[in-house]
Amino acid sequence: MCGIVGYIGKNPALPILVSALKRLEYRGYDSFGFFALDDSSHFLLKKVGKISEWEKRLLEINFGGNIGIAHTRWATTGKVDERNAHPHYDCKEEIFLVHNGIIENYQQLREELVREGHQFKSDTDTEIFCHLIEKYFQGNLEEAVREALEKVQGNYAIATISKRDPNKIVLARLGAPLLIGVSDGEYFIASDPAAMVSYTRRVITLDDNEIAVITPQKHFILKEKPIENIDWEIKEAQKKGFSHFMLKEIFEEPEVIREAVRGRMDIEKGLAVLGGLDQASERLDKINNIVITGCGTARYAGMVGEYMFEEYAEIPTKVEVASEFRYRKPLLNERTVLLAISQSGETADTLEAIREAKRKGALALGLVNRVGSSIARETDAGVYNRAGLEVGVAATKSFVSQLTILALLTVSLGRKKDMSLVIGKRILEELNRLPSLASRVLEQADYIKRLAQKYSKHKNFIYLGRKYNYPIALEGALKLKEIAWKVHAEGICGGEIKHGPIALVDESFPVICIVPSDSVYEKMRNAIEEVRSRNAKILAIATEGNQEIKELVDDIIYIPKTLEMLTPILSVIPLHLFAAYLGLELGLDIDKPRNLAKSVTVE
Ligand code: F6R
């Protein structure tokens, strides 16, 4: 949801900003802009479209300024055009600023500033920062920023440069991520470490309400902070021979399962060893219920977790849409666990749900991929995914990793209750086998590609699943409509199709049925019979060896047999591939589907 980068140091800023911003394009790609400053002049460029389309031309620009900021936009306030692209600036064109976030009282502030004579050039909420800073500026940029921030309500990560107090960048954050990369005689600024891993691994994460001042020689934060090391490989931000990040990340699904369980299983004792939960251990012993929250794909992972926790750990569990959570009256207490699931760790709706749950005394746990992210820091304890950088805007490998860790959590919580050693051991043994089973599913990639080509002429799809695979039907449909957005898809619980949606079904309406050989197999087979008798084209995901179902459907993708609770980890893989290949078949950019952003830091 918008990406910010900045640079100050000894080298020309512009090429560094271009390469850094390109790595943040997944956060928004409606439009972009650059500002750089040297002793006597400035460079400003704002364009609609993707940076990659402009990269070559941008790199040919010869501008030597050693300080600059840049921004890639995912429009919230103000339509997509050059005027609304960042950086924005004040009336005198002296203060330049980029912003990620949303300002809630911007209308009122704008009216006040207009009454005072300020002239706005865009329709964005961001521009009010420039005029407020202009209003309070008396020679010191950070002081003006501090005063301006007192007026705004909402969330922000900002980076600003003033020609009247040059040679410094001032940063501030509240509810949106912002990092400072430290190197020898130079600093990098970014919303996400992905932008700076090729320059430095030493980072400082700004906290909410902090203001930082950076000059080429030093940085100053109101509260001095330690420098941490980030352990990503640069290659994680590369495609490793795949045409798209999304495909690369789907092919990493076996590996993320392996990483998620590595060192976290004592199979002999049937125990999951989740060190991140140690500090919450006493409270976890006494919990009565669990509320899982998250958005989009992360919430669907939570829905699988709900089945797992109730069936195997016997803890009452429910899943809440994070964006609705605090508008209801959630009934929580100190014996409730709120488990927040988030790949980015920055999703504003999920963060607000955590804050609400903590206010009510619940124990907040995080299941987060991004180390040091806001959710990781605001929860009381948690487990990291270790899925590595996910660049494709659609969540794929992070989902598989979330499901794997939910299974580990089931063992961890279940063994504190009545789960037997035998069951604990069985789940862990099977988790150990899963990476190789997942690789077997991926061996069918070419076949799945051909199926995607075959089905690509259809405009509507229904996905059906039951029990553990109901959330997978939702995830399959979400992935298809995101990635192959020219088609519509709906995920429905297998038992619900006859209660209305079946009216849609005819020969032009393919139905994708997730029908592993599990405890609801017969029920799913009934649903297949129901849509088959309405002439639907049926593509089934079934368990290897099931010949019966082959007779009932048009096409079939087999997945290996595993424990029922773990089938979603395998059944989702062909659905991720199917969406990716269908999107490619329709000529779409599967890494950057239209209208989306990877990290949604506005409510
Ligand atoms: C779907 C997708 C989104 C995210 C959702 C939550 O492919 O990527 O639905 O799952 O925005 O994001 P995180 O997990 O970062 O909180």
Coordinates of C-alpha atoms and ligand atoms in Angstrom, one line a residue:
M1 CA 0.0 0.0 0.0
C2 CA 2.3 2.7 -1.3
G3 CA 6.1 2.3 -0.9
I4 CA 8.6 4.9 0.2
V5 CA 12.3 5.0 -0.4
G6 CA 15.0 7.6 0.3
Y7 CA 18.7 8.0 0.1
I8 CA 21.3 10.4 1.5
G9 CA 25.0 9.9 1.1
K10 CA 28.0 10.2 -1.2
N11 CA 26.5 8.7 -4.4
P12 CA 24.0 10.1 -6.9
A13 CA 20.6 9.4 -5.3
L14 CA 18.6 8.9 -8.4
P15 CA 19.8 5.5 -9.7
I16 CA 19.7 4.1 -6.1
L17 CA 16.1 5.3 -5.7
V18 CA 15.1 3.7 -9.0
S19 CA 16.5 0.3 -8.1
A20 CA 15.1 0.5 -4.5
L21 CA 11.7 1.6 -5.6
K22 CA 11.5 -1.1 -8.2
R23 CA 11.7 -3.6 -5.4
L24 CA 8.7 -1.9 -3.6
E25 CA 6.5 -1.8 -6.7
Y26 CA 4.5 -4.7 -5.3
R27 CA 3.2 -2.2 -2.7
G28 CA 1.4 -0.2 -5.3
Y29 CA 1.9 0.5 -8.9
D30 CA -0.7 3.1 -10.1
S31 CA 1.9 5.8 -10.4
F32 CA 5.3 6.8 -9.0
G33 CA 7.6 9.8 -8.5
F34 CA 11.1 10.9 -7.6
F35 CA 12.6 14.0 -6.0
A36 CA 16.4 14.6 -5.7
L37 CA 18.3 17.6 -4.7
D38 CA 21.8 19.0 -5.3
D39 CA 23.4 22.3 -4.3
S40 CA 21.8 24.4 -6.9
S41 CA 18.8 22.6 -8.4
H42 CA 16.3 19.8 -8.0
F43 CA 14.9 17.0 -10.0
L44 CA 11.2 16.1 -9.8
L45 CA 9.4 13.5 -11.9
K46 CA 6.0 12.0 -11.5
K47 CA 4.4 9.5 -13.8
V48 CA 1.4 7.3 -14.1
G49 CA 2.2 3.6 -14.6
K50 CA 4.8 1.2 -13.5
I51 CA 8.4 2.1 -12.7
S52 CA 9.6 -0.9 -14.7
E53 CA 8.3 0.8 -17.9
W54 CA 10.4 3.9 -17.1
E55 CA 13.4 2.3 -15.6
K56 CA 15.7 2.6 -18.6
R57 CA 14.9 6.2 -19.2
L58 CA 15.2 7.0 -15.5
L59 CA 18.7 5.5 -15.4
E60 CA 19.8 7.6 -18.3
I61 CA 19.0 10.8 -16.4
N62 CA 22.2 12.4 -15.3
F63 CA 21.4 14.2 -12.1
G64 CA 24.2 14.3 -9.4
G65 CA 22.2 15.2 -6.3
N66 CA 23.1 13.0 -3.3
I67 CA 19.8 13.2 -1.5
G68 CA 16.4 12.1 -2.7
I69 CA 13.0 10.5 -2.0
A70 CA 10.7 8.4 -4.1
H71 CA 7.3 6.8 -3.9
T72 CA 5.2 4.1 -5.6
R73 CA 1.5 4.7 -5.2
W74 CA -1.6 2.7 -4.5
A75 CA -4.3 5.3 -4.8
T76 CA -6.5 5.9 -1.7
T77 CA -7.4 9.6 -1.8
G78 CA -7.5 11.2 -5.2
K79 CA -7.6 9.4 -8.5
V80 CA -4.7 8.0 -10.4
D81 CA -2.9 10.8 -12.3
E82 CA 0.3 12.7 -12.3
R83 CA -1.0 15.5 -10.0
N84 CA -1.8 13.0 -7.3
A85 CA 1.5 11.0 -7.6
H86 CA 4.0 11.7 -4.9
P87 CA 6.3 13.6 -4.0
H88 CA 4.0 16.4 -3.1
Y89 CA 5.2 19.9 -2.3
D90 CA 4.2 23.2 -0.6
C91 CA 3.2 26.5 -2.2
K92 CA 6.8 27.7 -2.6
E93 CA 8.0 24.4 -3.9
E94 CA 10.6 24.1 -1.1
I95 CA 9.3 21.2 0.9
F96 CA 8.9 17.8 -0.8
L97 CA 7.3 14.8 0.8
V98 CA 6.3 11.2 0.2
H99 CA 3.7 9.4 2.4
N100 CA 2.3 6.0 3.0
G101 CA -0.9 5.9 4.9
I102 CA -4.1 7.8 5.2
I103 CA -5.0 11.0 6.9
E104 CA -8.5 11.0 8.3
N105 CA -9.0 14.7 9.1
Y106 CA -7.5 15.9 5.8
Q107 CA -10.7 17.6 4.6
Q108 CA -11.0 19.8 7.6
L109 CA -7.2 20.6 7.6
R110 CA -7.3 21.4 3.9
E111 CA -10.2 23.8 4.4
E112 CA -8.3 25.6 7.1
L113 CA -5.1 25.8 5.1
V114 CA -7.0 27.0 2.0
R115 CA -8.6 29.7 4.1
E116 CA -5.1 30.7 5.2
G117 CA -4.1 31.1 1.6
H118 CA -2.4 27.8 0.8
Q119 CA -2.8 26.6 -2.8
F120 CA -3.3 22.8 -3.3
K121 CA -2.2 21.2 -6.5
S122 CA -3.5 17.7 -5.9
D123 CA -6.6 15.9 -4.5
T124 CA -4.6 13.8 -2.0
D125 CA -4.6 13.8 1.8
T126 CA -0.8 13.8 1.6
E127 CA -0.5 17.3 0.4
I128 CA -1.7 18.7 3.7
F129 CA 1.6 17.6 5.3
C130 CA 3.5 19.9 2.9
H131 CA 1.4 22.9 3.7
L132 CA 1.4 22.3 7.4
I133 CA 5.2 21.9 7.4
E134 CA 5.4 25.1 5.3
K135 CA 3.2 26.9 7.8
Y136 CA 5.3 25.9 10.8
F137 CA 8.7 26.1 9.2
Q138 CA 11.1 28.5 10.9
G139 CA 14.4 27.2 9.7
N140 CA 14.4 23.7 11.2
L141 CA 12.6 21.0 9.2
E142 CA 12.2 18.5 12.1
E143 CA 10.6 21.1 14.3
A144 CA 8.1 22.0 11.6
V145 CA 7.4 18.3 11.0
R146 CA 6.8 17.8 14.7
E147 CA 4.3 20.6 14.8
A148 CA 2.6 19.5 11.7
L149 CA 2.2 15.9 13.0
E150 CA 0.3 17.2 16.0
K151 CA -2.5 18.3 13.7
V152 CA -3.0 15.2 11.7
Q153 CA -5.2 12.1 12.6
G154 CA -4.6 8.9 10.8
N155 CA -1.6 6.8 10.0
Y156 CA 1.5 7.7 8.1
A157 CA 5.1 7.0 7.2
I158 CA 6.6 10.1 5.7
A159 CA 9.9 11.2 4.4
T160 CA 10.5 14.9 3.6
I161 CA 13.3 17.2 2.3
S162 CA 13.4 21.0 2.4
K163 CA 15.5 23.2 0.2
R164 CA 15.6 25.7 3.1
D165 CA 17.1 23.2 5.5
P166 CA 18.9 21.0 3.0
N167 CA 21.2 18.0 3.5
K168 CA 18.8 16.1 5.7
I169 CA 15.8 13.9 5.4
V170 CA 13.2 13.9 8.1
L171 CA 11.1 10.8 8.7
A172 CA 8.2 10.0 10.9
R173 CA 5.8 7.1 11.3
L174 CA 2.6 6.2 13.0
G175 CA 1.0 2.9 12.0
A176 CA 2.9 2.4 8.7
P177 CA 6.3 0.8 8.4
L178 CA 9.5 2.8 7.9
L179 CA 13.1 1.6 8.1
I180 CA 16.5 3.2 8.0
G181 CA 19.3 1.3 6.4
V182 CA 22.7 2.2 7.7
S183 CA 25.9 2.0 5.7
D184 CA 29.3 3.8 5.6
G185 CA 28.6 7.5 5.0
E186 CA 25.2 6.8 3.6
Y187 CA 21.7 6.0 4.7
F188 CA 18.8 4.3 2.9
I189 CA 15.1 4.7 3.8
A190 CA 12.4 2.3 2.8
S191 CA 9.0 1.0 3.8
D192 CA 10.3 -2.5 3.5
P193 CA 13.8 -4.1 3.8
A194 CA 13.4 -5.6 0.4
A195 CA 14.3 -2.2 -1.1
M196 CA 17.6 -2.0 0.6
V197 CA 19.0 -5.6 1.0
S198 CA 21.4 -5.1 -1.9
Y199 CA 22.9 -2.0 -0.2
T200 CA 22.9 -2.8 3.5
R201 CA 21.7 -5.4 6.0
R202 CA 21.9 -3.0 9.0
V203 CA 18.6 -1.5 9.7
I204 CA 16.8 0.6 12.3
T205 CA 13.0 0.2 12.5
L206 CA 11.2 3.4 13.4
D207 CA 8.5 3.0 16.0
D208 CA 5.2 4.8 16.1
N209 CA 5.4 8.4 17.0
E210 CA 9.1 8.6 16.3
I211 CA 10.7 11.3 14.2
A212 CA 14.1 10.7 12.7
V213 CA 16.6 13.1 11.2
I214 CA 19.2 11.8 8.8
T215 CA 22.2 13.6 7.4
P216 CA 25.0 11.9 5.4
Q217 CA 27.1 11.7 8.6
K218 CA 24.6 10.7 11.3
H219 CA 21.1 9.9 12.2
F220 CA 19.2 11.1 15.1
I221 CA 16.0 9.6 16.5
L222 CA 14.2 11.1 19.4
K223 CA 14.7 7.9 21.2
E224 CA 18.1 6.3 20.3
K225 CA 17.7 2.8 18.8
P226 CA 19.8 -0.2 18.2
I227 CA 20.8 -1.2 14.7
E228 CA 19.6 -4.8 13.8
N229 CA 20.9 -7.1 11.1
I230 CA 18.4 -8.5 8.5
D231 CA 19.1 -12.0 7.4
W232 CA 17.5 -12.1 3.9
E233 CA 19.4 -13.2 0.9
I234 CA 19.5 -10.8 -2.0
K235 CA 18.4 -13.8 -4.1
E236 CA 15.1 -13.8 -2.3
A237 CA 14.3 -10.6 -4.1
Q238 CA 15.1 -12.2 -7.5
K239 CA 13.0 -14.5 -9.7
K240 CA 15.6 -17.3 -9.8
G241 CA 14.8 -18.2 -13.4
F242 CA 11.0 -18.0 -13.1
S243 CA 9.1 -15.6 -15.3
H244 CA 7.2 -14.3 -12.4
F245 CA 7.6 -14.0 -8.6
M246 CA 4.3 -15.6 -8.1
L247 CA 5.4 -18.8 -9.9
K248 CA 8.7 -18.8 -8.0
E249 CA 6.9 -18.5 -4.7
I250 CA 4.4 -21.3 -5.5
F251 CA 7.3 -23.5 -6.4
E252 CA 8.8 -22.6 -3.0
E253 CA 5.8 -24.0 -1.2
P254 CA 7.5 -27.4 -0.3
E255 CA 10.5 -25.4 1.1
V256 CA 8.4 -23.1 3.2
I257 CA 6.7 -26.1 4.9
R258 CA 10.2 -27.5 5.6
E259 CA 11.3 -24.1 7.0
A260 CA 8.2 -23.7 9.1
V261 CA 8.8 -27.0 11.0
R262 CA 12.6 -26.9 11.1
G263 CA 13.7 -27.4 14.7
R264 CA 10.2 -27.0 15.9
M265 CA 9.2 -30.7 16.3
D266 CA 10.2 -33.2 19.0
I267 CA 8.6 -36.1 17.2
E268 CA 9.4 -38.8 19.8
K269 CA 7.7 -36.8 22.5
G270 CA 4.9 -35.7 20.2
L271 CA 5.6 -32.0 21.0
A272 CA 5.8 -28.9 19.0
V273 CA 8.6 -26.6 20.2
L274 CA 7.6 -23.0 19.5
G275 CA 10.1 -20.9 21.3
G276 CA 8.3 -17.7 20.4
L277 CA 5.4 -18.7 22.7
D278 CA 7.6 -19.4 25.8
Q279 CA 6.9 -16.0 27.3
A280 CA 3.2 -16.6 27.1
S281 CA 3.3 -20.2 28.3
E282 CA 1.7 -19.6 31.7
R283 CA -1.2 -17.8 30.2
L284 CA -1.6 -20.3 27.5
D285 CA -2.0 -23.0 30.1
K286 CA -5.2 -21.3 31.3
I287 CA -6.9 -20.3 28.1
N288 CA -10.6 -20.9 27.5
N289 CA -11.1 -19.9 23.9
I290 CA -9.3 -18.6 20.8
V291 CA -10.3 -15.9 18.4
I292 CA -8.3 -15.9 15.1
T293 CA -8.2 -12.8 13.0
G294 CA -6.7 -11.7 9.8
C295 CA -7.7 -10.4 6.3
G296 CA -8.1 -12.1 3.0
T297 CA -5.9 -15.1 2.5
A298 CA -4.6 -14.9 6.1
R299 CA -8.2 -15.2 7.4
Y300 CA -8.8 -18.2 5.2
A301 CA -5.7 -19.8 6.9
G302 CA -7.3 -18.9 10.2
M303 CA -10.5 -20.8 9.1
V304 CA -8.5 -23.9 8.6
G305 CA -6.9 -23.3 12.0
E306 CA -10.4 -23.1 13.5
Y307 CA -11.1 -26.7 12.3
M308 CA -7.7 -27.9 13.6
F309 CA -7.9 -26.3 17.0
E310 CA -11.5 -27.5 17.7
E311 CA -11.0 -31.0 16.4
Y312 CA -7.5 -31.8 17.9
A313 CA -6.9 -29.3 20.7
E314 CA -10.5 -29.1 21.7
I315 CA -10.4 -25.4 22.3
P316 CA -13.5 -23.3 21.3
T317 CA -12.2 -21.2 18.4
K318 CA -13.8 -18.7 16.1
V319 CA -12.5 -16.6 13.2
E320 CA -13.2 -12.9 12.9
V321 CA -12.7 -10.7 9.8
A322 CA -10.2 -8.2 11.2
S323 CA -11.8 -5.2 9.6
E324 CA -15.1 -6.0 11.4
F325 CA -13.6 -7.0 14.7
R326 CA -13.6 -3.8 16.7
Y327 CA -17.0 -2.6 15.3
R328 CA -18.7 -5.5 17.0
K329 CA -18.6 -6.0 20.7
P330 CA -16.0 -8.8 20.9
L331 CA -16.5 -10.8 24.1
L332 CA -12.9 -11.3 25.2
N333 CA -11.2 -11.6 28.5
E334 CA -7.8 -12.5 29.9
R335 CA -8.4 -16.2 29.2
T336 CA -9.0 -15.5 25.5
V337 CA -6.2 -15.8 22.9
L338 CA -6.4 -13.5 20.0
L339 CA -4.3 -15.1 17.2
A340 CA -3.5 -12.5 14.5
I341 CA -2.3 -14.0 11.2
S342 CA -0.5 -11.7 8.7
Q343 CA 2.1 -12.2 6.1
S344 CA 3.2 -8.6 6.1
G345 CA 2.7 -7.9 9.8
E346 CA 1.5 -4.4 8.8
T347 CA -2.1 -4.9 7.8
A348 CA -3.9 -2.0 9.5
D349 CA -7.2 -3.8 10.1
T350 CA -5.4 -6.7 11.8
L351 CA -3.4 -4.3 13.9
E352 CA -6.5 -2.5 15.1
A353 CA -8.1 -5.9 16.1
I354 CA -5.0 -6.7 18.1
R355 CA -5.1 -3.3 19.9
E356 CA -8.8 -3.8 20.7
A357 CA -8.2 -7.4 22.0
K358 CA -5.3 -6.2 24.2
R359 CA -7.5 -3.4 25.6
K360 CA -10.0 -6.1 26.6
G361 CA -7.2 -8.1 28.4
A362 CA -6.8 -10.9 25.8
L363 CA -3.5 -12.5 25.2
A364 CA -2.4 -11.4 21.7
L365 CA -0.4 -13.8 19.6
G366 CA 1.0 -13.3 16.1
L367 CA 1.6 -15.6 13.2
V368 CA 3.6 -13.3 11.1
N369 CA 6.1 -13.6 8.3
R370 CA 7.9 -10.3 8.4
V371 CA 10.3 -10.1 11.3
G372 CA 10.2 -6.9 13.3
S373 CA 6.9 -5.8 11.6
S374 CA 4.3 -3.9 13.6
I375 CA 2.2 -6.9 14.4
A376 CA 5.2 -8.9 15.5
R377 CA 6.1 -6.1 17.8
E378 CA 2.6 -5.3 19.2
T379 CA 1.6 -8.9 20.0
D380 CA 2.6 -10.5 23.3
A381 CA 4.2 -13.5 21.7
G382 CA 4.1 -15.4 18.5
V383 CA 5.6 -17.6 15.8
Y384 CA 7.3 -16.4 12.7
N385 CA 6.6 -18.1 9.4
R386 CA 10.2 -18.0 8.0
A387 CA 8.7 -18.2 4.6
G388 CA 11.1 -15.6 3.3
L389 CA 10.3 -12.5 1.2
E390 CA 7.0 -12.8 -0.7
V391 CA 7.1 -10.4 -3.6
G392 CA 4.0 -11.5 -5.7
V393 CA 1.1 -9.4 -4.6
A394 CA -1.1 -12.4 -4.1
A395 CA -0.3 -14.5 -1.0
T396 CA 0.8 -18.0 -2.0
K397 CA 3.7 -19.5 -0.1
S398 CA 2.9 -17.5 3.0
F399 CA -0.5 -19.2 3.1
V400 CA 1.0 -22.7 2.9
S401 CA 3.4 -21.7 5.7
Q402 CA 0.5 -20.3 7.8
L403 CA -1.3 -23.6 7.5
T404 CA 1.8 -25.6 8.5
I405 CA 2.3 -23.5 11.6
L406 CA -1.3 -23.7 12.6
A407 CA -0.9 -27.5 12.5
L408 CA 2.2 -27.1 14.8
L409 CA 0.2 -24.8 17.1
T410 CA -2.6 -27.4 17.2
V411 CA -0.1 -29.9 18.5
S412 CA 1.4 -27.4 20.9
L413 CA -2.0 -26.4 22.4
G414 CA -3.5 -29.9 22.1
R415 CA -0.7 -31.6 24.0
K416 CA -1.2 -29.1 26.9
K417 CA -4.8 -30.5 27.0
D418 CA -5.9 -34.0 26.2
M419 CA -4.2 -34.8 22.9
S420 CA -2.4 -38.1 23.2
L421 CA 1.2 -38.8 22.5
V422 CA 0.2 -41.0 19.6
I423 CA -1.9 -38.3 17.9
G424 CA 0.8 -35.6 18.5
K425 CA 3.4 -37.9 17.0
R426 CA 1.3 -38.8 14.1
I427 CA 0.6 -35.2 13.1
L428 CA 4.3 -34.3 13.4
E429 CA 5.5 -37.3 11.4
E430 CA 3.1 -36.3 8.7
L431 CA 4.2 -32.7 8.8
N432 CA 7.7 -34.0 8.3
R433 CA 6.6 -35.9 5.1
L434 CA 4.7 -33.0 3.7
P435 CA 7.5 -31.2 1.8
S436 CA 8.0 -34.2 -0.4
L437 CA 4.3 -34.7 -0.9
A438 CA 4.0 -31.0 -1.9
S439 CA 6.8 -31.4 -4.4
R440 CA 4.9 -34.3 -5.9
V441 CA 1.9 -32.0 -6.5
L442 CA 4.2 -29.5 -8.2
E443 CA 5.4 -32.2 -10.6
Q444 CA 2.0 -31.8 -12.3
A445 CA 2.6 -28.1 -13.1
D446 CA 2.6 -28.7 -16.9
Y447 CA -0.6 -30.6 -16.7
I448 CA -2.2 -27.9 -14.5
K449 CA -1.0 -25.3 -17.0
R450 CA -2.8 -27.1 -19.8
L451 CA -6.0 -27.3 -17.7
A452 CA -5.7 -23.5 -17.0
Q453 CA -5.5 -23.0 -20.8
K454 CA -8.5 -25.2 -21.4
Y455 CA -10.6 -23.4 -18.8
S456 CA -9.5 -19.9 -19.7
K457 CA -12.4 -19.3 -22.0
H458 CA -14.8 -19.3 -19.1
K459 CA -15.9 -16.2 -17.3
N460 CA -17.2 -17.6 -14.1
F461 CA -16.1 -20.3 -11.7
I462 CA -17.4 -21.9 -8.5
Y463 CA -15.1 -23.5 -6.1
L464 CA -16.6 -26.1 -3.7
G465 CA -15.0 -27.7 -0.6
R466 CA -16.1 -28.9 2.7
K467 CA -14.7 -28.9 6.3
Y468 CA -10.9 -28.4 6.1
N469 CA -11.2 -27.7 2.4
Y470 CA -14.0 -25.1 2.6
P471 CA -11.5 -22.4 3.3
I472 CA -9.4 -23.7 0.4
A473 CA -12.4 -23.2 -1.9
L474 CA -12.5 -19.6 -0.7
E475 CA -8.7 -19.2 -1.2
G476 CA -8.8 -20.8 -4.7
A477 CA -11.6 -18.5 -5.7
L478 CA -9.9 -15.4 -4.2
K479 CA -6.7 -16.2 -6.0
L480 CA -8.4 -16.7 -9.3
K481 CA -10.3 -13.4 -9.1
E482 CA -7.3 -11.5 -8.0
I483 CA -4.8 -12.8 -10.5
A484 CA -7.0 -13.6 -13.5
W485 CA -9.3 -10.6 -12.7
K486 CA -11.2 -10.9 -16.0
V487 CA -13.0 -13.9 -14.6
H488 CA -15.2 -14.0 -11.6
A489 CA -15.0 -16.8 -9.0
E490 CA -16.8 -17.7 -5.9
G491 CA -15.9 -20.1 -3.1
I492 CA -18.8 -22.0 -1.6
C493 CA -19.1 -24.6 1.1
G494 CA -20.1 -27.9 -0.6
G495 CA -23.2 -28.2 1.5
E496 CA -24.5 -24.7 0.6
I497 CA -24.5 -25.1 -3.2
K498 CA -28.0 -26.5 -3.1
H499 CA -29.3 -23.6 -1.0
G500 CA -29.1 -21.1 -3.8
P501 CA -25.9 -20.9 -5.8
I502 CA -26.8 -23.9 -7.9
A503 CA -29.2 -21.6 -9.8
L504 CA -26.1 -20.3 -11.5
V505 CA -24.8 -23.6 -12.7
D506 CA -25.0 -24.8 -16.3
E507 CA -22.5 -26.0 -18.9
S508 CA -20.9 -22.6 -19.2
F509 CA -20.1 -22.5 -15.4
P510 CA -17.1 -24.7 -14.4
V511 CA -17.1 -26.0 -10.8
I512 CA -13.8 -26.8 -9.2
C513 CA -14.4 -29.4 -6.5
I514 CA -11.9 -30.1 -3.7
V515 CA -12.8 -33.7 -2.9
P516 CA -10.1 -35.5 -1.0
S517 CA -10.8 -39.0 0.5
D518 CA -11.6 -37.7 3.9
S519 CA -14.5 -37.7 6.5
V520 CA -16.7 -35.6 4.2
Y521 CA -15.9 -37.3 1.0
E522 CA -19.4 -38.8 0.5
K523 CA -21.0 -35.4 1.1
M524 CA -18.7 -33.7 -1.4
R525 CA -19.5 -36.4 -3.9
N526 CA -23.2 -35.6 -3.5
A527 CA -22.4 -31.9 -4.3
I528 CA -20.6 -33.1 -7.4
E529 CA -23.6 -35.2 -8.4
E530 CA -25.8 -32.1 -7.9
V531 CA -23.7 -29.8 -10.2
R532 CA -23.1 -32.6 -12.7
S533 CA -26.8 -33.1 -13.2
R534 CA -26.9 -29.4 -14.2
N535 CA -24.2 -30.1 -16.9
A536 CA -21.4 -28.2 -15.1
K537 CA -17.9 -28.7 -16.3
I538 CA -16.1 -30.2 -13.2
L539 CA -12.5 -30.1 -12.3
A540 CA -11.8 -32.1 -9.2
I541 CA -8.9 -32.1 -6.8
A542 CA -8.9 -35.7 -5.4
T543 CA -6.7 -38.1 -3.5
E544 CA -4.4 -40.3 -5.5
G545 CA -5.9 -43.7 -6.2
N546 CA -9.5 -42.5 -6.3
Q547 CA -10.8 -43.9 -9.6
E548 CA -14.5 -43.5 -8.7
I549 CA -14.5 -39.8 -8.8
K550 CA -12.8 -39.8 -12.2
E551 CA -16.0 -41.2 -13.7
L552 CA -18.0 -38.2 -12.4
V553 CA -15.8 -35.3 -13.5
D554 CA -14.3 -33.8 -16.6
D555 CA -10.8 -33.3 -15.3
I556 CA -8.9 -34.4 -12.2
I557 CA -5.8 -33.3 -10.4
Y558 CA -4.5 -35.8 -7.8
I559 CA -2.9 -35.0 -4.5
P560 CA -1.1 -37.5 -2.3
K561 CA -2.9 -39.0 0.7
T562 CA -2.2 -37.3 4.0
L563 CA -4.0 -36.6 7.3
E564 CA -7.3 -35.0 6.8
M565 CA -6.3 -31.9 8.8
L566 CA -3.3 -31.4 6.5
T567 CA -5.0 -31.9 3.1
P568 CA -5.5 -28.1 2.7
I569 CA -1.7 -27.7 2.5
L570 CA -1.6 -30.0 -0.5
S571 CA -5.0 -29.1 -2.1
V572 CA -4.2 -25.4 -2.3
I573 CA -1.0 -25.9 -4.3
P574 CA -2.8 -26.8 -7.6
L575 CA -5.2 -24.0 -7.1
H576 CA -2.4 -21.5 -6.7
L577 CA -0.9 -22.8 -9.9
F578 CA -4.2 -22.8 -11.7
A579 CA -4.8 -19.2 -10.9
A580 CA -1.3 -18.2 -11.9
Y581 CA -1.4 -20.0 -15.3
L582 CA -4.9 -18.8 -16.1
G583 CA -3.9 -15.2 -15.4
L584 CA -0.9 -15.7 -17.7
E585 CA -3.1 -17.2 -20.3
L586 CA -5.3 -14.1 -20.2
G587 CA -2.2 -12.0 -20.7
L588 CA -2.2 -10.4 -17.2
D589 CA 0.6 -9.4 -14.9
I590 CA 0.2 -12.0 -12.2
D591 CA 2.8 -10.4 -9.9
K592 CA 0.9 -7.1 -9.9
P593 CA -2.8 -7.6 -10.4
R594 CA -4.7 -4.4 -11.0
N595 CA -6.1 -2.3 -8.1
L596 CA -4.2 -4.3 -5.5
A597 CA -1.3 -3.7 -3.1
K598 CA 0.7 -6.2 -1.1
S599 CA 0.6 -4.6 2.2
V600 CA -2.7 -2.9 3.2
T601 CA -1.7 -0.3 5.8
V602 CA -4.9 1.7 5.7
E603 CA -8.1 0.7 7.3
Ligands
F6R1 C1 -4.6 -12.4 -1.2 C2 -3.9 -11.5 -0.4 C3 -4.6 -10.7 0.6 C4 -3.8 -10.7 1.9 C5 -4.4 -9.8 3.0 C6 -3.7 -9.9 4.3 O1 -3.8 -13.0 -2.1 O2 -2.7 -11.3 -0.5 O3 -5.9 -11.1 0.8 O4 -3.8 -12.0 2.4 O5 -4.4 -8.5 2.5 O6 -2.4 -9.5 4.2 P1 -1.4 -9.8 5.4 O7 -1.3 -11.3 5.4 O8 -0.1 -9.2 5.0 O9 -2.0 -9.3 6.6

